[in-house]
mmCIF file of C-alpha atoms and ligand atoms in Angstrom:
data_model
loop_
_atom_site.group_PDB
_atom_site.id
_atom_site.type_symbol
_atom_site.label_atom_id
_atom_site.label_comp_id
_atom_site.label_asym_id
_atom_site.label_seq_id
_atom_site.Cartn_x
_atom_site.Cartn_y
_atom_site.Cartn_z
ATOM 1 C CA UNK A 42 -19.933 44.163 18.549
ATOM 2 C CA UNK A 43 -20.150 41.695 15.624
ATOM 3 C CA UNK A 44 -20.198 42.601 12.019
ATOM 4 C CA UNK A 45 -23.590 41.018 11.589
ATOM 5 C CA UNK A 46 -25.124 43.674 13.884
ATOM 6 C CA UNK A 47 -24.049 46.692 11.781
ATOM 7 C CA UNK A 48 -24.003 45.038 8.388
ATOM 8 C CA UNK A 49 -22.005 46.007 5.347
ATOM 9 C CA UNK A 50 -23.243 49.562 5.140
ATOM 10 C CA UNK A 51 -22.914 50.317 8.692
ATOM 11 C CA UNK A 52 -19.319 49.151 8.569
ATOM 12 C CA UNK A 53 -18.527 51.364 5.563
ATOM 13 C CA UNK A 54 -20.018 54.359 7.494
ATOM 14 C CA UNK A 55 -17.564 53.614 10.235
ATOM 15 C CA UNK A 56 -14.559 53.473 7.810
ATOM 16 C CA UNK A 57 -15.714 56.734 6.339
ATOM 17 C CA UNK A 58 -15.689 58.618 9.602
ATOM 18 C CA UNK A 59 -11.978 58.434 10.143
ATOM 19 C CA UNK A 60 -10.943 59.274 6.700
ATOM 20 C CA UNK A 61 -9.532 62.867 5.880
ATOM 21 C CA UNK A 62 -8.249 63.588 2.513
ATOM 22 C CA UNK A 63 -4.668 64.805 2.201
ATOM 23 C CA UNK A 64 -5.298 65.419 -1.503
ATOM 24 C CA UNK A 65 -7.374 68.389 -2.531
ATOM 25 C CA UNK A 66 -8.284 66.540 -5.654
ATOM 26 C CA UNK A 67 -10.836 64.158 -4.050
ATOM 27 C CA UNK A 68 -14.245 65.431 -5.358
ATOM 28 C CA UNK A 69 -16.160 62.467 -4.150
ATOM 29 C CA UNK A 70 -14.745 59.848 -1.790
ATOM 30 C CA UNK A 71 -16.512 56.840 -0.230
ATOM 31 C CA UNK A 72 -20.280 56.595 -0.839
ATOM 32 C CA UNK A 73 -21.028 56.533 -4.599
ATOM 33 C CA UNK A 74 -20.527 54.056 -7.292
ATOM 34 C CA UNK A 75 -16.965 55.266 -7.921
ATOM 35 C CA UNK A 76 -14.635 57.873 -6.445
ATOM 36 C CA UNK A 77 -14.347 61.110 -8.357
ATOM 37 C CA UNK A 78 -10.891 62.777 -8.642
ATOM 38 C CA UNK A 79 -9.701 66.011 -10.201
ATOM 39 C CA UNK A 80 -6.359 64.907 -11.517
ATOM 40 C CA UNK A 81 -5.598 67.636 -13.957
ATOM 41 C CA UNK A 82 -6.714 70.957 -15.149
ATOM 42 C CA UNK A 83 -8.504 69.318 -18.009
ATOM 43 C CA UNK A 84 -12.316 69.389 -18.224
ATOM 44 C CA UNK A 85 -12.460 65.801 -17.106
ATOM 45 C CA UNK A 86 -12.704 63.882 -13.804
ATOM 46 C CA UNK A 87 -10.988 60.666 -13.118
ATOM 47 C CA UNK A 88 -13.229 57.839 -11.768
ATOM 48 C CA UNK A 89 -11.870 54.971 -9.627
ATOM 49 C CA UNK A 90 -13.783 51.869 -8.539
ATOM 50 C CA UNK A 91 -13.134 48.308 -7.327
ATOM 51 C CA UNK A 92 -15.233 45.109 -6.785
ATOM 52 C CA UNK A 93 -14.348 41.692 -5.463
ATOM 53 C CA UNK A 94 -15.840 38.344 -6.152
ATOM 54 C CA UNK A 95 -15.168 35.461 -3.736
ATOM 55 C CA UNK A 96 -16.001 31.801 -4.235
ATOM 56 C CA UNK A 97 -18.774 30.668 -1.956
ATOM 57 C CA UNK A 98 -20.025 34.271 -1.411
ATOM 58 C CA UNK A 99 -20.497 35.664 -4.880
ATOM 59 C CA UNK A 100 -20.319 32.592 -7.100
ATOM 60 C CA UNK A 101 -20.379 28.744 -7.012
ATOM 61 C CA UNK A 102 -18.126 26.924 -9.411
ATOM 62 C CA UNK A 103 -20.703 24.121 -9.691
ATOM 63 C CA UNK A 104 -22.737 26.305 -12.039
ATOM 64 C CA UNK A 105 -20.323 29.136 -13.078
ATOM 65 C CA UNK A 106 -17.677 28.578 -15.711
ATOM 66 C CA UNK A 107 -14.292 30.396 -15.274
ATOM 67 C CA UNK A 108 -14.965 32.342 -18.476
ATOM 68 C CA UNK A 109 -18.382 33.620 -17.058
ATOM 69 C CA UNK A 110 -16.576 34.540 -13.816
ATOM 70 C CA UNK A 111 -14.020 36.721 -15.563
ATOM 71 C CA UNK A 112 -16.695 38.250 -17.670
ATOM 72 C CA UNK A 113 -18.895 39.152 -14.750
ATOM 73 C CA UNK A 114 -16.000 40.496 -12.634
ATOM 74 C CA UNK A 115 -15.059 43.160 -15.251
ATOM 75 C CA UNK A 116 -18.724 43.888 -16.254
ATOM 76 C CA UNK A 117 -19.722 44.838 -12.706
ATOM 77 C CA UNK A 118 -16.867 47.251 -12.356
ATOM 78 C CA UNK A 119 -17.678 48.838 -15.719
ATOM 79 C CA UNK A 120 -21.235 49.183 -14.529
ATOM 80 C CA UNK A 121 -20.102 51.333 -11.588
ATOM 81 C CA UNK A 122 -18.193 53.642 -13.936
ATOM 82 C CA UNK A 123 -21.268 53.843 -16.203
ATOM 83 C CA UNK A 124 -23.439 54.823 -13.241
ATOM 84 C CA UNK A 125 -21.404 57.982 -12.803
ATOM 85 C CA UNK A 126 -21.910 58.933 -16.501
ATOM 86 C CA UNK A 127 -18.282 58.016 -17.430
ATOM 87 C CA UNK A 128 -16.360 55.689 -19.629
ATOM 88 C CA UNK A 129 -13.872 52.983 -18.355
ATOM 89 C CA UNK A 130 -10.217 53.174 -19.200
ATOM 90 C CA UNK A 131 -7.618 51.039 -17.258
ATOM 91 C CA UNK A 132 -7.977 47.964 -15.092
ATOM 92 C CA UNK A 133 -5.891 46.127 -12.517
ATOM 93 C CA UNK A 134 -6.780 42.446 -12.173
ATOM 94 C CA UNK A 135 -5.957 40.650 -8.900
ATOM 95 C CA UNK A 136 -6.421 36.934 -8.486
ATOM 96 C CA UNK A 137 -6.344 34.626 -5.456
ATOM 97 C CA UNK A 138 -5.897 31.172 -6.776
ATOM 98 C CA UNK A 139 -5.975 27.754 -5.275
ATOM 99 C CA UNK A 140 -2.705 25.910 -5.660
ATOM 100 C CA UNK A 141 -4.235 22.964 -7.463
ATOM 101 C CA UNK A 142 -6.150 25.009 -10.002
ATOM 102 C CA UNK A 143 -5.568 23.893 -13.603
ATOM 103 C CA UNK A 144 -3.702 26.484 -15.659
ATOM 104 C CA UNK A 145 -6.501 26.194 -18.302
ATOM 105 C CA UNK A 146 -9.035 27.198 -15.655
ATOM 106 C CA UNK A 147 -7.251 30.345 -14.784
ATOM 107 C CA UNK A 148 -6.633 31.235 -18.444
ATOM 108 C CA UNK A 149 -10.404 30.857 -18.987
ATOM 109 C CA UNK A 150 -11.053 33.414 -16.305
ATOM 110 C CA UNK A 151 -8.810 35.782 -18.140
ATOM 111 C CA UNK A 152 -10.402 34.937 -21.489
ATOM 112 C CA UNK A 153 -13.776 36.115 -19.962
ATOM 113 C CA UNK A 154 -12.052 39.331 -18.649
ATOM 114 C CA UNK A 155 -10.486 39.971 -22.019
ATOM 115 C CA UNK A 156 -13.680 39.482 -23.904
ATOM 116 C CA UNK A 157 -15.404 42.193 -21.890
ATOM 117 C CA UNK A 158 -12.344 44.382 -21.834
ATOM 118 C CA UNK A 159 -12.224 44.391 -25.690
ATOM 119 C CA UNK A 160 -15.910 45.070 -26.005
ATOM 120 C CA UNK A 161 -15.688 48.228 -23.802
ATOM 121 C CA UNK A 162 -12.204 49.280 -24.777
ATOM 122 C CA UNK A 163 -10.752 48.777 -21.388
ATOM 123 C CA UNK A 164 -7.004 48.209 -21.126
ATOM 124 C CA UNK A 165 -5.700 45.734 -18.556
ATOM 125 C CA UNK A 166 -2.455 47.261 -17.274
ATOM 126 C CA UNK A 167 -1.543 45.167 -14.286
ATOM 127 C CA UNK A 168 -2.772 43.317 -11.161
ATOM 128 C CA UNK A 169 -1.519 40.790 -8.592
ATOM 129 C CA UNK A 170 -1.563 37.048 -8.385
ATOM 130 C CA UNK A 171 -1.393 35.139 -5.045
ATOM 131 C CA UNK A 172 -2.411 31.821 -3.697
ATOM 132 C CA UNK A 173 -5.608 31.544 -1.721
ATOM 133 C CA UNK A 174 -7.806 28.836 -0.153
ATOM 134 C CA UNK A 175 -10.777 30.424 -1.986
ATOM 135 C CA UNK A 176 -10.828 31.681 -5.481
ATOM 136 C CA UNK A 177 -10.983 35.417 -5.343
ATOM 137 C CA UNK A 178 -11.120 37.929 -8.244
ATOM 138 C CA UNK A 179 -10.713 41.680 -7.524
ATOM 139 C CA UNK A 180 -10.701 44.205 -10.331
ATOM 140 C CA UNK A 181 -9.949 47.867 -9.890
ATOM 141 C CA UNK A 182 -11.018 50.174 -12.679
ATOM 142 C CA UNK A 183 -10.244 53.668 -13.668
ATOM 143 C CA UNK A 184 -12.555 55.667 -15.871
ATOM 144 C CA UNK A 185 -13.128 59.287 -16.859
ATOM 145 C CA UNK A 186 -16.064 61.617 -17.294
ATOM 146 C CA UNK A 187 -16.412 65.088 -18.670
ATOM 147 C CA UNK A 188 -17.032 67.320 -15.643
ATOM 148 C CA UNK A 189 -20.333 68.603 -17.075
ATOM 149 C CA UNK A 190 -21.549 64.932 -17.602
ATOM 150 C CA UNK A 191 -20.801 63.609 -14.062
ATOM 151 C CA UNK A 192 -23.815 62.094 -12.412
ATOM 152 C CA UNK A 193 -23.768 61.414 -8.660
ATOM 153 C CA UNK A 194 -26.225 59.716 -6.329
ATOM 154 C CA UNK A 195 -26.898 62.773 -4.497
ATOM 155 C CA UNK A 196 -28.752 65.082 -6.909
ATOM 156 C CA UNK A 197 -32.392 63.837 -6.825
ATOM 157 C CA UNK A 198 -35.014 66.595 -5.938
ATOM 158 C CA UNK A 199 -38.701 66.206 -4.884
ATOM 159 C CA UNK A 200 -40.784 66.205 -8.021
ATOM 160 C CA UNK A 201 -38.119 64.312 -10.150
ATOM 161 C CA UNK A 202 -39.282 61.292 -12.056
ATOM 162 C CA UNK A 203 -37.603 57.938 -11.366
ATOM 163 C CA UNK A 204 -36.614 55.783 -14.335
ATOM 164 C CA UNK A 205 -34.925 52.475 -14.899
ATOM 165 C CA UNK A 206 -33.494 50.907 -18.048
ATOM 166 C CA UNK A 207 -34.375 47.353 -19.101
ATOM 167 C CA UNK A 208 -36.132 44.881 -16.790
ATOM 168 C CA UNK A 209 -35.453 44.007 -13.162
ATOM 169 C CA UNK A 210 -35.371 40.648 -11.386
ATOM 170 C CA UNK A 211 -34.044 38.499 -14.228
ATOM 171 C CA UNK A 212 -30.654 37.908 -12.616
ATOM 172 C CA UNK A 213 -32.146 36.771 -9.263
ATOM 173 C CA UNK A 214 -34.555 34.505 -11.039
ATOM 174 C CA UNK A 215 -31.684 32.996 -12.943
ATOM 175 C CA UNK A 216 -29.746 32.516 -9.715
ATOM 176 C CA UNK A 217 -32.692 30.707 -8.146
ATOM 177 C CA UNK A 218 -32.757 28.327 -11.110
ATOM 178 C CA UNK A 219 -29.005 27.734 -11.005
ATOM 179 C CA UNK A 220 -29.309 26.702 -7.335
ATOM 180 C CA UNK A 221 -31.739 23.994 -8.417
ATOM 181 C CA UNK A 222 -30.228 21.028 -10.190
ATOM 182 C CA UNK A 223 -33.049 20.600 -12.688
ATOM 183 C CA UNK A 224 -34.485 23.499 -14.576
ATOM 184 C CA UNK A 225 -36.144 23.734 -17.984
ATOM 185 C CA UNK A 226 -33.614 25.554 -20.181
ATOM 186 C CA UNK A 227 -36.122 26.785 -22.705
ATOM 187 C CA UNK A 228 -37.627 29.018 -19.997
ATOM 188 C CA UNK A 229 -34.729 29.773 -17.827
ATOM 189 C CA UNK A 230 -31.923 30.520 -20.322
ATOM 190 C CA UNK A 231 -32.437 34.273 -20.511
ATOM 191 C CA UNK A 232 -32.504 34.730 -16.792
ATOM 192 C CA UNK A 233 -29.442 32.573 -16.259
ATOM 193 C CA UNK A 234 -27.561 34.588 -18.821
ATOM 194 C CA UNK A 235 -28.529 37.691 -16.993
ATOM 195 C CA UNK A 236 -27.053 36.351 -13.833
ATOM 196 C CA UNK A 237 -23.858 34.764 -15.249
ATOM 197 C CA UNK A 238 -22.890 37.123 -18.000
ATOM 198 C CA UNK A 239 -24.365 40.560 -17.311
ATOM 199 C CA UNK A 240 -23.437 43.468 -19.520
ATOM 200 C CA UNK A 241 -23.080 47.023 -18.155
ATOM 201 C CA UNK A 242 -25.314 49.640 -19.670
ATOM 202 C CA UNK A 243 -22.418 51.819 -20.762
ATOM 203 C CA UNK A 244 -23.932 53.018 -23.992
ATOM 204 C CA UNK A 245 -27.124 53.938 -22.268
ATOM 205 C CA UNK A 246 -25.410 55.619 -19.351
ATOM 206 C CA UNK A 247 -23.303 57.796 -21.743
ATOM 207 C CA UNK A 248 -26.471 58.734 -23.723
ATOM 208 C CA UNK A 249 -28.096 59.783 -20.406
ATOM 209 C CA UNK A 250 -25.123 61.695 -19.190
ATOM 210 C CA UNK A 251 -24.840 63.618 -22.427
ATOM 211 C CA UNK A 252 -28.381 64.876 -22.082
ATOM 212 C CA UNK A 253 -27.223 66.578 -18.907
ATOM 213 C CA UNK A 254 -30.722 66.308 -17.501
ATOM 214 C CA UNK A 255 -30.175 63.381 -15.183
ATOM 215 C CA UNK A 256 -30.151 64.477 -11.487
ATOM 216 C CA UNK A 257 -28.960 61.263 -9.852
ATOM 217 C CA UNK A 258 -28.010 57.722 -10.929
ATOM 218 C CA UNK A 259 -26.894 54.342 -9.650
ATOM 219 C CA UNK A 260 -26.548 50.915 -11.072
ATOM 220 C CA UNK A 261 -28.804 48.258 -9.675
ATOM 221 C CA UNK A 262 -26.404 45.837 -7.951
ATOM 222 C CA UNK A 263 -28.272 45.095 -4.683
ATOM 223 C CA UNK A 264 -31.885 45.256 -5.829
ATOM 224 C CA UNK A 265 -34.258 48.088 -6.786
ATOM 225 C CA UNK A 266 -35.401 48.790 -3.156
ATOM 226 C CA UNK A 267 -31.885 49.013 -1.627
ATOM 227 C CA UNK A 268 -30.366 50.955 -4.550
ATOM 228 C CA UNK A 269 -33.209 53.368 -4.682
ATOM 229 C CA UNK A 270 -32.995 54.034 -1.009
ATOM 230 C CA UNK A 271 -29.223 54.720 -1.540
ATOM 231 C CA UNK A 272 -30.152 57.477 -3.959
ATOM 232 C CA UNK A 273 -32.772 58.739 -1.486
ATOM 233 C CA UNK A 274 -30.304 58.776 1.432
ATOM 234 C CA UNK A 275 -27.561 60.481 -0.600
ATOM 235 C CA UNK A 276 -29.967 63.021 -1.945
ATOM 236 C CA UNK A 277 -31.894 63.412 1.370
ATOM 237 C CA UNK A 278 -35.301 62.854 -0.222
ATOM 238 C CA UNK A 279 -38.215 60.358 -0.112
ATOM 239 C CA UNK A 280 -39.177 58.029 -2.955
ATOM 240 C CA UNK A 281 -42.457 56.623 -4.229
ATOM 241 C CA UNK A 282 -42.531 53.785 -6.715
ATOM 242 C CA UNK A 283 -45.490 51.950 -8.268
ATOM 243 C CA UNK A 284 -45.494 48.104 -8.310
ATOM 244 C CA UNK A 285 -47.397 47.925 -11.633
ATOM 245 C CA UNK A 286 -44.814 50.091 -13.409
ATOM 246 C CA UNK A 287 -41.711 48.024 -12.441
ATOM 247 C CA UNK A 288 -40.509 46.352 -15.666
ATOM 248 C CA UNK A 289 -40.514 42.603 -15.464
ATOM 249 C CA UNK A 290 -39.452 40.437 -18.351
ATOM 250 C CA UNK A 291 -41.539 37.687 -19.810
ATOM 251 C CA UNK A 292 -38.697 35.184 -18.864
ATOM 252 C CA UNK A 293 -38.729 36.434 -15.239
ATOM 253 C CA UNK A 294 -42.526 36.172 -15.006
ATOM 254 C CA UNK A 295 -42.516 32.642 -16.401
ATOM 255 C CA UNK A 296 -39.567 31.623 -14.369
ATOM 256 C CA UNK A 297 -41.104 33.047 -11.110
ATOM 257 C CA UNK A 298 -44.245 31.077 -11.798
ATOM 258 C CA UNK A 299 -42.170 27.886 -12.006
ATOM 259 C CA UNK A 300 -40.415 28.786 -8.753
ATOM 260 C CA UNK A 301 -43.794 29.651 -7.220
ATOM 261 C CA UNK A 302 -42.575 33.129 -6.266
ATOM 262 C CA UNK A 303 -43.483 36.719 -7.103
ATOM 263 C CA UNK A 304 -41.427 38.243 -9.978
ATOM 264 C CA UNK A 305 -41.826 41.626 -8.171
ATOM 265 C CA UNK A 306 -39.996 40.193 -5.177
ATOM 266 C CA UNK A 307 -36.993 39.312 -7.413
ATOM 267 C CA UNK A 308 -37.098 42.813 -8.947
ATOM 268 C CA UNK A 309 -37.226 44.651 -5.661
ATOM 269 C CA UNK A 310 -34.883 42.476 -3.557
ATOM 270 C CA UNK A 311 -32.984 40.345 -5.937
ATOM 271 C CA UNK A 312 -30.109 42.532 -7.268
ATOM 272 C CA UNK A 313 -27.314 42.044 -9.782
ATOM 273 C CA UNK A 314 -29.446 43.401 -12.659
ATOM 274 C CA UNK A 315 -26.818 46.094 -13.489
ATOM 275 C CA UNK A 316 -29.604 48.248 -14.962
ATOM 276 C CA UNK A 317 -29.468 51.955 -14.483
ATOM 277 C CA UNK A 318 -31.692 53.640 -11.999
ATOM 278 C CA UNK A 319 -31.902 57.367 -12.283
ATOM 279 C CA UNK A 320 -33.890 60.532 -11.673
ATOM 280 C CA UNK A 321 -34.840 63.471 -14.070
ATOM 281 C CA UNK A 322 -36.675 66.673 -13.286
ATOM 282 C CA UNK A 323 -40.380 65.976 -14.288
ATOM 283 C CA UNK A 324 -40.325 68.930 -16.806
ATOM 284 C CA UNK A 325 -37.350 67.421 -18.569
ATOM 285 C CA UNK A 326 -38.465 63.713 -18.583
ATOM 286 C CA UNK A 327 -40.406 63.686 -21.859
ATOM 287 C CA UNK A 328 -37.540 65.398 -23.673
ATOM 288 C CA UNK A 329 -34.853 63.216 -22.151
ATOM 289 C CA UNK A 330 -36.810 59.985 -23.165
ATOM 290 C CA UNK A 331 -37.001 61.145 -26.771
ATOM 291 C CA UNK A 332 -33.304 62.283 -26.849
ATOM 292 C CA UNK A 333 -32.343 58.889 -25.382
ATOM 293 C CA UNK A 334 -34.320 56.681 -27.643
ATOM 294 C CA UNK A 335 -32.833 58.469 -30.683
ATOM 295 C CA UNK A 336 -29.455 57.233 -29.630
ATOM 296 C CA UNK A 337 -30.160 53.938 -27.884
ATOM 297 C CA UNK A 338 -32.878 51.263 -28.335
ATOM 298 C CA UNK A 339 -33.043 50.202 -24.774
ATOM 299 C CA UNK A 340 -36.393 50.720 -22.936
ATOM 300 C CA UNK A 341 -36.656 53.418 -20.312
ATOM 301 C CA UNK A 342 -39.514 53.036 -17.797
ATOM 302 C CA UNK A 343 -40.891 55.578 -15.462
ATOM 303 C CA UNK A 344 -41.426 53.764 -12.191
ATOM 304 C CA UNK A 345 -42.092 56.474 -9.601
ATOM 305 C CA UNK A 346 -41.156 59.920 -8.319
ATOM 306 C CA UNK A 347 -39.021 61.566 -5.807
ATOM 307 C CA UNK A 348 -41.052 63.045 -2.869
ATOM 308 C CA UNK A 349 -40.108 65.243 0.144
ATOM 309 C CA UNK A 350 -37.878 63.528 2.717
ATOM 310 C CA UNK A 351 -40.617 63.571 5.462
ATOM 311 C CA UNK A 352 -42.763 61.336 3.243
ATOM 312 C CA UNK A 353 -40.362 58.503 3.387
ATOM 313 C CA UNK A 354 -40.023 55.525 1.185
ATOM 314 C CA UNK A 355 -43.191 54.281 -0.396
ATOM 315 C CA UNK A 356 -44.374 51.507 -2.621
ATOM 316 C CA UNK A 357 -47.816 51.564 -4.120
ATOM 317 C CA UNK A 358 -48.710 47.906 -4.271
ATOM 318 C CA UNK A 359 -50.740 45.936 -6.845
ATOM 319 C CA UNK A 360 -53.795 46.407 -4.733
ATOM 320 C CA UNK A 361 -53.394 50.177 -4.820
ATOM 321 C CA UNK A 362 -52.373 50.477 -1.211
ATOM 322 C CA UNK A 363 -49.243 52.586 -0.205
ATOM 323 C CA UNK A 364 -46.883 50.631 1.985
ATOM 324 C CA UNK A 365 -43.344 51.319 3.240
ATOM 325 C CA UNK A 366 -40.584 50.396 0.862
ATOM 326 C CA UNK A 367 -37.877 48.643 2.774
ATOM 327 C CA UNK A 368 -34.319 48.025 1.787
ATOM 328 C CA UNK A 369 -34.015 44.328 0.958
ATOM 329 C CA UNK A 370 -31.366 42.755 -1.213
ATOM 330 C CA UNK A 371 -27.967 41.582 -0.402
ATOM 331 C CA UNK A 372 -26.043 43.000 2.553
ATOM 332 C CA UNK A 373 -22.733 41.256 3.441
ATOM 333 C CA UNK A 374 -22.578 40.225 7.177
ATOM 334 C CA UNK A 375 -26.382 40.550 7.581
ATOM 335 C CA UNK A 376 -29.057 38.199 6.517
ATOM 336 C CA UNK A 377 -28.647 36.805 3.089
ATOM 337 C CA UNK A 378 -30.549 37.744 -0.055
ATOM 338 C CA UNK A 379 -34.139 38.532 0.650
ATOM 339 C CA UNK A 380 -36.023 36.925 -2.196
ATOM 340 C CA UNK A 381 -38.652 35.057 -0.307
ATOM 341 C CA UNK A 382 -42.380 35.599 -0.424
ATOM 342 C CA UNK A 383 -42.844 36.017 3.254
ATOM 343 C CA UNK A 384 -41.356 39.471 3.380
ATOM 344 C CA UNK A 385 -43.309 40.625 0.360
ATOM 345 C CA UNK A 386 -46.557 39.277 1.882
ATOM 346 C CA UNK A 387 -45.718 40.921 5.168
ATOM 347 C CA UNK A 388 -45.617 44.189 3.207
ATOM 348 C CA UNK A 389 -48.817 43.630 1.567
ATOM 349 C CA UNK A 390 -50.654 43.174 4.847
HETATM 350 P P1 ADP B 231 -21.357 49.294 -5.347
HETATM 351 O O1 ADP B 231 -22.506 48.405 -5.020
HETATM 352 O O2 ADP B 231 -21.706 50.505 -6.251
HETATM 353 O O3 ADP B 231 -20.104 48.603 -5.837
HETATM 354 P P2 ADP B 231 -20.565 49.348 -2.599
HETATM 355 O O4 ADP B 231 -21.858 48.988 -1.835
HETATM 356 O O5 ADP B 231 -19.622 48.181 -2.799
HETATM 357 O O6 ADP B 231 -20.974 49.990 -3.885
HETATM 358 O O7 ADP B 231 -19.786 50.509 -1.852
HETATM 359 C C1 ADP B 231 -20.410 51.707 -1.443
HETATM 360 C C2 ADP B 231 -19.361 52.789 -1.234
HETATM 361 O O8 ADP B 231 -18.558 52.402 -0.170
HETATM 362 C C3 ADP B 231 -18.438 52.993 -2.414
HETATM 363 O O9 ADP B 231 -18.208 54.296 -2.502
HETATM 364 C C4 ADP B 231 -17.208 52.192 -2.047
HETATM 365 O O10 ADP B 231 -16.058 52.649 -2.701
HETATM 366 C C5 ADP B 231 -17.139 52.338 -0.517
HETATM 367 N N1 ADP B 231 -16.456 51.173 0.176
HETATM 368 C C6 ADP B 231 -16.879 49.884 0.226
HETATM 369 N N2 ADP B 231 -16.011 49.160 0.965
HETATM 370 C C7 ADP B 231 -15.072 49.991 1.430
HETATM 371 C C8 ADP B 231 -13.835 49.896 2.251
HETATM 372 N N3 ADP B 231 -13.475 48.683 2.733
HETATM 373 N N4 ADP B 231 -13.149 50.954 2.449
HETATM 374 C C9 ADP B 231 -13.499 52.159 1.898
HETATM 375 N N5 ADP B 231 -14.582 52.404 1.189
HETATM 376 C C10 ADP B 231 -15.383 51.337 0.901
HETATM 377 MG MG1 MG B 232 -22.808 50.566 -7.991
#
């Protein structure tokens, strides 16, 4: 059997099966944005996550600077800690470097990491440096969360409202432009920034966690459809979202038009937005919104609701027809990123 037949998530499921925990302190192991560990009798949990970026798979040096790379590598790890409701603390940075890489280039990667570390008060306490035929950056990050503020993927219940911060699809639009040599910067700048130098929604995540009303949360790394389905699977529920409620930025709409593609496609299947996708019991939704906006200016948008598991995954399209929401987005070992119109149109039929 080849990896391509089971895909990234099938593979992780296989790994998970053989793993038994010798430590009683593992509260959540494989399967959420970060592991949750009970390391002391304090009222806090330790969070632990890692992410790897590899040249040719996650980035292309023809349009990514080393500074941006370092920035993104740490940002996406912080995003996973944020998605648990926690704050990041300590990082290990491991680099696989080509032998002929200029020292300045590597220093620039580190400058990007340091910039984000400073911004979010993360301490870099170690790592590993090896030679590699492909540039590789792996960051492991610890974090912590008050036990009462921990938010997992698995707490969504039928009737809950589904919310998202910010706008979706910008990063994928930016990537599409980066892959083209010529693009009008006046229109594409915002989306390209979203792709190359994303910022984790840490402040927002903390404000949400502190309301203690959020029933489940994930950060959007693979695309709205895939990540929402991961909440649904973990919570054993169905989901229904409305196409006309999905937040699309002006930049993404304009950019998509230039690319002759649907901005909704980028939002559903694009990924790497690092926005927060979360659920709240309907009766609490209004109160949560007002509590949140008192602390943070970021927009929260209600995009759908959790439904019973037997009703499956639904998308109410622009024509008012309910169709099946399928996981798109990036899956290592399977087909690449699904950001083409054909799939979307297929759904609309
Ligand atoms: P995210 O997109 O939030 O970073 P991933 O899709 O990378 O999440 O991973 C999903 C879950 O699977 C996480 O809990 C992660 O720790 C776990 N996981 C991924 N790869 C491995 C692996 N090789 N061994 C054990 N666990 C893994
Ligand atoms: Mg995540």
